[in-house]
mmCIF file of C-alpha atoms and ligand atoms in Angstrom:
data_model
loop_
_atom_site.group_PDB
_atom_site.id
_atom_site.type_symbol
_atom_site.label_atom_id
_atom_site.label_comp_id
_atom_site.label_asym_id
_atom_site.label_seq_id
_atom_site.Cartn_x
_atom_site.Cartn_y
_atom_site.Cartn_z
ATOM 1 C CA UNK A 1 117.621 139.496 102.611
ATOM 2 C CA UNK A 2 115.214 136.577 102.338
ATOM 3 C CA UNK A 3 111.491 137.438 102.558
ATOM 4 C CA UNK A 4 110.972 134.276 104.595
ATOM 5 C CA UNK A 5 110.735 134.626 108.352
ATOM 6 C CA UNK A 6 113.940 133.406 109.998
ATOM 7 C CA UNK A 7 113.657 130.481 112.462
ATOM 8 C CA UNK A 8 114.326 131.834 115.976
ATOM 9 C CA UNK A 9 114.979 128.456 117.670
ATOM 10 C CA UNK A 10 118.587 128.294 118.864
ATOM 11 C CA UNK A 11 120.182 124.870 118.976
ATOM 12 C CA UNK A 12 121.860 123.924 122.269
ATOM 13 C CA UNK A 13 125.625 123.657 122.107
ATOM 14 C CA UNK A 14 128.481 122.275 124.228
ATOM 15 C CA UNK A 15 128.714 125.323 126.605
ATOM 16 C CA UNK A 16 124.955 125.057 127.380
ATOM 17 C CA UNK A 17 125.394 121.416 128.372
ATOM 18 C CA UNK A 18 128.522 122.166 130.480
ATOM 19 C CA UNK A 19 126.662 124.996 132.286
ATOM 20 C CA UNK A 20 124.113 122.454 133.529
ATOM 21 C CA UNK A 21 126.648 120.775 135.885
ATOM 22 C CA UNK A 22 124.895 120.176 139.217
ATOM 23 C CA UNK A 23 121.640 121.845 137.966
ATOM 24 C CA UNK A 24 118.467 120.413 136.328
ATOM 25 C CA UNK A 25 119.374 116.916 135.044
ATOM 26 C CA UNK A 26 120.249 116.813 131.335
ATOM 27 C CA UNK A 27 117.855 114.749 129.208
ATOM 28 C CA UNK A 28 119.559 112.736 126.427
ATOM 29 C CA UNK A 29 118.427 109.937 124.059
ATOM 30 C CA UNK A 30 119.914 108.229 121.039
ATOM 31 C CA UNK A 31 118.558 109.049 117.569
ATOM 32 C CA UNK A 32 119.461 107.615 114.177
ATOM 33 C CA UNK A 33 116.737 108.847 111.757
ATOM 34 C CA UNK A 34 115.074 112.156 110.879
ATOM 35 C CA UNK A 35 111.493 111.253 111.963
ATOM 36 C CA UNK A 36 112.635 109.910 115.342
ATOM 37 C CA UNK A 37 114.852 112.955 115.923
ATOM 38 C CA UNK A 38 111.809 115.163 115.185
ATOM 39 C CA UNK A 39 109.787 113.264 117.817
ATOM 40 C CA UNK A 40 112.536 113.521 120.453
ATOM 41 C CA UNK A 41 113.779 117.050 119.805
ATOM 42 C CA UNK A 42 111.381 118.989 122.020
ATOM 43 C CA UNK A 43 111.912 116.920 125.188
ATOM 44 C CA UNK A 44 115.649 116.287 124.851
ATOM 45 C CA UNK A 45 118.647 118.511 125.518
ATOM 46 C CA UNK A 46 120.992 116.276 123.603
ATOM 47 C CA UNK A 47 120.504 113.672 120.863
ATOM 48 C CA UNK A 48 123.323 111.143 120.454
ATOM 49 C CA UNK A 49 123.831 109.542 117.068
ATOM 50 C CA UNK A 50 125.353 106.605 118.866
ATOM 51 C CA UNK A 51 127.358 103.875 117.168
ATOM 52 C CA UNK A 52 124.764 101.627 118.749
ATOM 53 C CA UNK A 53 123.110 102.346 115.389
ATOM 54 C CA UNK A 54 125.155 99.389 114.125
ATOM 55 C CA UNK A 55 123.337 96.966 116.472
ATOM 56 C CA UNK A 56 119.915 98.679 116.660
ATOM 57 C CA UNK A 57 119.395 99.537 112.955
ATOM 58 C CA UNK A 58 121.909 97.488 110.959
ATOM 59 C CA UNK A 59 121.725 94.175 112.870
ATOM 60 C CA UNK A 60 125.483 93.989 113.729
ATOM 61 C CA UNK A 61 126.525 91.876 116.721
ATOM 62 C CA UNK A 62 128.464 94.798 118.285
ATOM 63 C CA UNK A 63 129.648 98.326 117.417
ATOM 64 C CA UNK A 64 133.056 97.318 116.099
ATOM 65 C CA UNK A 65 131.837 97.102 112.467
ATOM 66 C CA UNK A 66 130.358 100.623 112.393
ATOM 67 C CA UNK A 67 131.928 102.908 109.748
ATOM 68 C CA UNK A 68 132.435 106.655 109.261
ATOM 69 C CA UNK A 69 129.982 106.515 106.334
ATOM 70 C CA UNK A 70 127.255 105.015 108.573
ATOM 71 C CA UNK A 71 127.776 107.736 111.194
ATOM 72 C CA UNK A 72 127.709 110.481 108.586
ATOM 73 C CA UNK A 73 124.501 109.230 106.971
ATOM 74 C CA UNK A 74 122.633 108.899 110.294
ATOM 75 C CA UNK A 75 124.152 112.168 111.613
ATOM 76 C CA UNK A 76 122.790 114.033 108.593
ATOM 77 C CA UNK A 77 119.332 112.511 109.056
ATOM 78 C CA UNK A 78 119.216 113.450 112.780
ATOM 79 C CA UNK A 79 120.334 117.011 112.002
ATOM 80 C CA UNK A 80 117.563 117.288 109.412
ATOM 81 C CA UNK A 81 114.920 116.018 111.831
ATOM 82 C CA UNK A 82 115.850 118.150 114.832
ATOM 83 C CA UNK A 83 116.290 121.887 115.416
ATOM 84 C CA UNK A 84 116.680 122.513 119.198
ATOM 85 C CA UNK A 85 118.604 119.658 120.799
ATOM 86 C CA UNK A 86 122.389 119.489 120.610
ATOM 87 C CA UNK A 87 123.435 116.672 118.247
ATOM 88 C CA UNK A 88 126.525 114.603 119.122
ATOM 89 C CA UNK A 89 127.886 111.969 116.693
ATOM 90 C CA UNK A 90 129.864 108.956 117.962
ATOM 91 C CA UNK A 91 133.311 108.437 116.435
ATOM 92 C CA UNK A 92 133.330 104.809 115.271
ATOM 93 C CA UNK A 93 135.869 102.203 116.322
ATOM 94 C CA UNK A 94 139.158 102.723 114.451
ATOM 95 C CA UNK A 95 138.587 106.371 113.585
ATOM 96 C CA UNK A 96 140.356 108.004 116.578
ATOM 97 C CA UNK A 97 142.664 105.489 118.321
ATOM 98 C CA UNK A 98 145.566 105.547 115.809
ATOM 99 C CA UNK A 99 146.756 109.071 116.409
ATOM 100 C CA UNK A 100 145.497 112.492 117.554
ATOM 101 C CA UNK A 101 145.937 113.826 113.988
ATOM 102 C CA UNK A 102 143.830 111.071 112.451
ATOM 103 C CA UNK A 103 141.190 111.545 115.149
ATOM 104 C CA UNK A 104 141.080 115.300 114.410
ATOM 105 C CA UNK A 105 140.721 114.719 110.636
ATOM 106 C CA UNK A 106 137.905 112.202 111.128
ATOM 107 C CA UNK A 107 136.120 114.358 113.746
ATOM 108 C CA UNK A 108 136.311 117.371 111.496
ATOM 109 C CA UNK A 109 134.855 115.306 108.595
ATOM 110 C CA UNK A 110 131.992 114.115 110.814
ATOM 111 C CA UNK A 111 131.163 117.654 111.877
ATOM 112 C CA UNK A 112 131.486 119.239 108.414
ATOM 113 C CA UNK A 113 129.437 116.547 106.655
ATOM 114 C CA UNK A 114 126.688 116.243 109.278
ATOM 115 C CA UNK A 115 126.542 119.730 110.805
ATOM 116 C CA UNK A 116 126.511 118.195 114.331
ATOM 117 C CA UNK A 117 127.792 120.200 117.277
ATOM 118 C CA UNK A 118 130.218 117.636 118.772
ATOM 119 C CA UNK A 119 131.655 114.101 118.636
ATOM 120 C CA UNK A 120 131.889 111.436 121.319
ATOM 121 C CA UNK A 121 134.837 109.085 121.914
ATOM 122 C CA UNK A 122 135.241 106.174 124.338
ATOM 123 C CA UNK A 123 137.869 107.328 126.781
ATOM 124 C CA UNK A 124 140.341 104.434 127.084
ATOM 125 C CA UNK A 125 143.626 104.920 128.959
ATOM 126 C CA UNK A 126 145.305 106.623 125.993
ATOM 127 C CA UNK A 127 142.494 108.891 124.730
ATOM 128 C CA UNK A 128 142.935 111.982 126.926
ATOM 129 C CA UNK A 129 145.803 113.258 124.762
ATOM 130 C CA UNK A 130 143.607 112.919 121.685
ATOM 131 C CA UNK A 131 140.732 114.790 123.341
ATOM 132 C CA UNK A 132 143.125 117.602 124.289
ATOM 133 C CA UNK A 133 144.394 117.784 120.668
ATOM 134 C CA UNK A 134 140.881 117.897 119.201
ATOM 135 C CA UNK A 135 139.428 120.404 121.695
ATOM 136 C CA UNK A 136 142.335 122.793 121.202
ATOM 137 C CA UNK A 137 141.590 122.729 117.488
ATOM 138 C CA UNK A 138 137.862 123.508 117.812
ATOM 139 C CA UNK A 139 136.140 120.155 118.153
ATOM 140 C CA UNK A 140 133.772 119.812 121.167
ATOM 141 C CA UNK A 141 134.284 116.305 122.523
ATOM 142 C CA UNK A 142 132.196 114.159 124.875
ATOM 143 C CA UNK A 143 133.958 111.323 126.707
ATOM 144 C CA UNK A 144 132.611 107.889 127.650
ATOM 145 C CA UNK A 145 133.987 105.836 130.572
ATOM 146 C CA UNK A 146 133.080 102.614 132.382
ATOM 147 C CA UNK A 147 131.569 99.969 130.090
ATOM 148 C CA UNK A 148 133.044 100.821 126.695
ATOM 149 C CA UNK A 149 131.128 98.927 123.985
ATOM 150 C CA UNK A 150 133.937 99.341 121.421
ATOM 151 C CA UNK A 151 136.210 97.355 123.747
ATOM 152 C CA UNK A 152 133.840 94.360 123.795
ATOM 153 C CA UNK A 153 136.209 92.085 121.912
ATOM 154 C CA UNK A 154 138.990 92.742 124.478
ATOM 155 C CA UNK A 155 136.619 92.575 127.429
ATOM 156 C CA UNK A 156 134.788 89.479 126.253
ATOM 157 C CA UNK A 157 131.238 90.852 126.641
ATOM 158 C CA UNK A 158 129.033 93.703 127.853
ATOM 159 C CA UNK A 159 129.523 93.586 131.650
ATOM 160 C CA UNK A 160 129.189 96.184 134.441
ATOM 161 C CA UNK A 161 132.557 97.766 135.240
ATOM 162 C CA UNK A 162 134.491 98.984 138.271
ATOM 163 C CA UNK A 163 133.427 96.261 140.671
ATOM 164 C CA UNK A 164 137.022 95.517 141.802
ATOM 165 C CA UNK A 165 139.254 98.202 143.399
ATOM 166 C CA UNK A 166 141.891 98.335 140.602
ATOM 167 C CA UNK A 167 139.283 98.815 137.837
ATOM 168 C CA UNK A 168 137.363 101.284 139.929
ATOM 169 C CA UNK A 169 140.507 103.448 140.327
ATOM 170 C CA UNK A 170 141.297 103.173 136.614
ATOM 171 C CA UNK A 171 137.813 104.349 135.615
ATOM 172 C CA UNK A 172 137.936 107.260 138.035
ATOM 173 C CA UNK A 173 141.352 108.289 136.652
ATOM 174 C CA UNK A 174 140.105 108.020 133.032
ATOM 175 C CA UNK A 175 137.099 110.206 133.872
ATOM 176 C CA UNK A 176 139.323 112.792 135.534
ATOM 177 C CA UNK A 177 141.768 112.729 132.557
ATOM 178 C CA UNK A 178 138.907 113.071 130.108
ATOM 179 C CA UNK A 179 137.487 116.130 131.855
ATOM 180 C CA UNK A 180 140.940 117.725 132.344
ATOM 181 C CA UNK A 181 141.620 117.185 128.632
ATOM 182 C CA UNK A 182 138.660 119.472 127.857
ATOM 183 C CA UNK A 183 135.672 117.169 127.259
ATOM 184 C CA UNK A 184 132.424 119.171 127.707
ATOM 185 C CA UNK A 185 130.646 116.170 129.331
ATOM 186 C CA UNK A 186 131.350 112.516 130.132
ATOM 187 C CA UNK A 187 129.058 109.523 129.628
ATOM 188 C CA UNK A 188 129.364 106.965 132.453
ATOM 189 C CA UNK A 189 128.112 103.513 131.399
ATOM 190 C CA UNK A 190 127.514 100.391 133.485
ATOM 191 C CA UNK A 191 129.040 101.201 136.860
ATOM 192 C CA UNK A 192 127.674 101.025 140.469
ATOM 193 C CA UNK A 193 126.097 104.080 142.049
ATOM 194 C CA UNK A 194 128.989 104.765 144.455
ATOM 195 C CA UNK A 195 131.540 105.046 141.582
ATOM 196 C CA UNK A 196 129.136 107.153 139.443
ATOM 197 C CA UNK A 197 128.694 109.583 142.348
ATOM 198 C CA UNK A 198 132.435 109.720 142.996
ATOM 199 C CA UNK A 199 133.149 110.536 139.330
ATOM 200 C CA UNK A 200 130.398 113.142 139.290
ATOM 201 C CA UNK A 201 131.952 114.854 142.310
ATOM 202 C CA UNK A 202 135.490 114.562 140.901
ATOM 203 C CA UNK A 203 134.912 116.163 137.503
ATOM 204 C CA UNK A 204 133.902 119.743 136.722
ATOM 205 C CA UNK A 205 131.718 118.828 133.670
ATOM 206 C CA UNK A 206 128.349 117.065 133.614
ATOM 207 C CA UNK A 207 128.242 113.254 133.782
ATOM 208 C CA UNK A 208 125.573 111.535 131.721
ATOM 209 C CA UNK A 209 124.626 108.140 133.096
ATOM 210 C CA UNK A 210 123.488 104.953 131.355
ATOM 211 C CA UNK A 211 123.232 102.107 133.887
ATOM 212 C CA UNK A 212 125.044 104.399 136.339
ATOM 213 C CA UNK A 213 122.306 105.563 138.784
ATOM 214 C CA UNK A 214 120.483 108.864 139.294
ATOM 215 C CA UNK A 215 123.682 110.252 140.887
ATOM 216 C CA UNK A 216 124.812 111.579 137.465
ATOM 217 C CA UNK A 217 124.111 115.093 136.071
ATOM 218 C CA UNK A 218 121.947 113.660 133.269
ATOM 219 C CA UNK A 219 120.714 110.418 131.762
ATOM 220 C CA UNK A 220 120.812 108.764 128.376
ATOM 221 C CA UNK A 221 119.157 105.585 127.064
ATOM 222 C CA UNK A 222 119.008 103.877 123.685
ATOM 223 C CA UNK A 223 115.611 105.126 122.485
ATOM 224 C CA UNK A 224 114.610 101.801 120.974
ATOM 225 C CA UNK A 225 115.221 100.107 124.369
ATOM 226 C CA UNK A 226 113.103 102.592 126.362
ATOM 227 C CA UNK A 227 110.302 102.401 123.791
ATOM 228 C CA UNK A 228 110.200 98.592 124.137
ATOM 229 C CA UNK A 229 111.109 97.762 120.548
ATOM 230 C CA UNK A 230 113.097 94.641 121.546
ATOM 231 C CA UNK A 231 111.960 91.490 123.353
ATOM 232 C CA UNK A 232 114.947 91.774 125.735
ATOM 233 C CA UNK A 233 115.731 94.846 127.842
ATOM 234 C CA UNK A 234 118.944 95.407 129.798
ATOM 235 C CA UNK A 235 118.523 95.670 133.644
ATOM 236 C CA UNK A 236 119.202 99.434 133.710
ATOM 237 C CA UNK A 237 116.515 100.304 131.115
ATOM 238 C CA UNK A 238 113.009 101.373 132.094
ATOM 239 C CA UNK A 239 110.510 100.566 129.334
ATOM 240 C CA UNK A 240 108.273 103.595 128.837
ATOM 241 C CA UNK A 241 106.220 101.914 126.062
ATOM 242 C CA UNK A 242 105.607 98.542 124.435
ATOM 243 C CA UNK A 243 106.070 99.484 120.770
ATOM 244 C CA UNK A 244 107.141 95.934 119.880
ATOM 245 C CA UNK A 245 103.771 94.611 121.124
ATOM 246 C CA UNK A 246 101.918 97.440 119.378
ATOM 247 C CA UNK A 247 103.710 96.747 116.058
ATOM 248 C CA UNK A 248 103.126 92.994 116.278
ATOM 249 C CA UNK A 249 99.425 93.513 117.010
ATOM 250 C CA UNK A 250 99.090 96.079 114.144
ATOM 251 C CA UNK A 251 100.819 93.837 111.612
ATOM 252 C CA UNK A 252 98.741 90.809 112.638
ATOM 253 C CA UNK A 253 95.529 92.806 112.239
ATOM 254 C CA UNK A 254 96.691 94.136 108.843
ATOM 255 C CA UNK A 255 97.514 90.628 107.617
ATOM 256 C CA UNK A 256 94.101 89.350 108.749
ATOM 257 C CA UNK A 257 92.344 92.291 107.027
ATOM 258 C CA UNK A 258 94.226 91.717 103.743
ATOM 259 C CA UNK A 259 93.515 87.993 103.792
ATOM 260 C CA UNK A 260 89.778 88.599 104.478
ATOM 261 C CA UNK A 261 89.581 91.393 101.840
ATOM 262 C CA UNK A 262 88.556 93.854 104.604
ATOM 263 C CA UNK A 263 91.433 96.141 103.544
ATOM 264 C CA UNK A 264 91.298 98.371 101.571
ATOM 265 C CA UNK A 265 87.712 99.451 102.275
ATOM 266 C CA UNK A 266 85.565 102.140 100.624
ATOM 267 C CA UNK A 267 87.341 104.923 102.575
ATOM 268 C CA UNK A 268 90.739 103.839 101.293
ATOM 269 C CA UNK A 269 90.115 103.605 97.517
ATOM 270 C CA UNK A 270 89.848 106.151 94.671
ATOM 271 C CA UNK A 271 86.618 106.701 92.683
ATOM 272 C CA UNK A 272 86.272 108.146 89.195
ATOM 273 C CA UNK A 273 85.547 111.944 89.174
ATOM 274 C CA UNK A 274 81.803 112.694 89.269
ATOM 275 C CA UNK A 275 80.451 114.015 85.954
HETATM 276 O O1 KIV B 301 126.254 104.288 121.081
HETATM 277 C C1 KIV B 301 125.471 104.650 121.972
HETATM 278 O O2 KIV B 301 124.238 104.589 121.853
HETATM 279 C C2 KIV B 301 126.058 105.099 123.230
HETATM 280 C C3 KIV B 301 125.132 105.351 124.362
HETATM 281 C C4 KIV B 301 124.630 104.057 124.867
HETATM 282 C C5 KIV B 301 125.736 106.170 125.434
HETATM 283 O O3 KIV B 301 127.237 105.309 123.317
#
């Protein structure tokens, strides 16, 4: 047995999140890197390695171009940086829609190579069968209904969903099918409060809202949005900091110091050893 003291912190897992249905709201944020995961770990129940990483970190126009390799690399980093929060990795576009068997193989690869506790899929009309197949074979799955970023090319943009009666009914049915298929939680994105509350009442697993009101069982935001790292913020985001302003001010000051030879100063240089 190792002489080192064993870490006693237990990482949260899918059943812990499911147990929170209707209780204290579940705190979730996205994370893509080890240092950010370390900063978020204590306050968050769940860290999502979202495929938003493609837009936030890699400068892609949408999430369609995100690959398995990108998700694995960022999933590994977030696992290294965190120790308490449950880590969920998004299955990228094209990795789960073809067949349940292909989805299972890709989900198993994501979990083996990252060590994450679950995967997330966007729950289109045909995905419930795939969720059922994966859950029965040991993969905890989180669903995602409403605005589905991976469908942006079909939908023609990122717009709030469920405003008309037919779409409202379809989203409610997809959420029900996702929960019945065995998902441990369901993200609801970009829908009005009434629909978010109806889904939350209709399903027996927690709903995690993003642009879906406080009527959900938990909330998630893209961390970089809530920290104010971009000059534009979506309507549903509250900016808890202005890191973009802080960074711009810091870089401006650094540039001025370098140009005026104020940096480095005596405290920031090496001297020969005395004697
Ligand atoms: O990719 C992502 O970050 C997400 C969240 C916005 C829910 O799916």
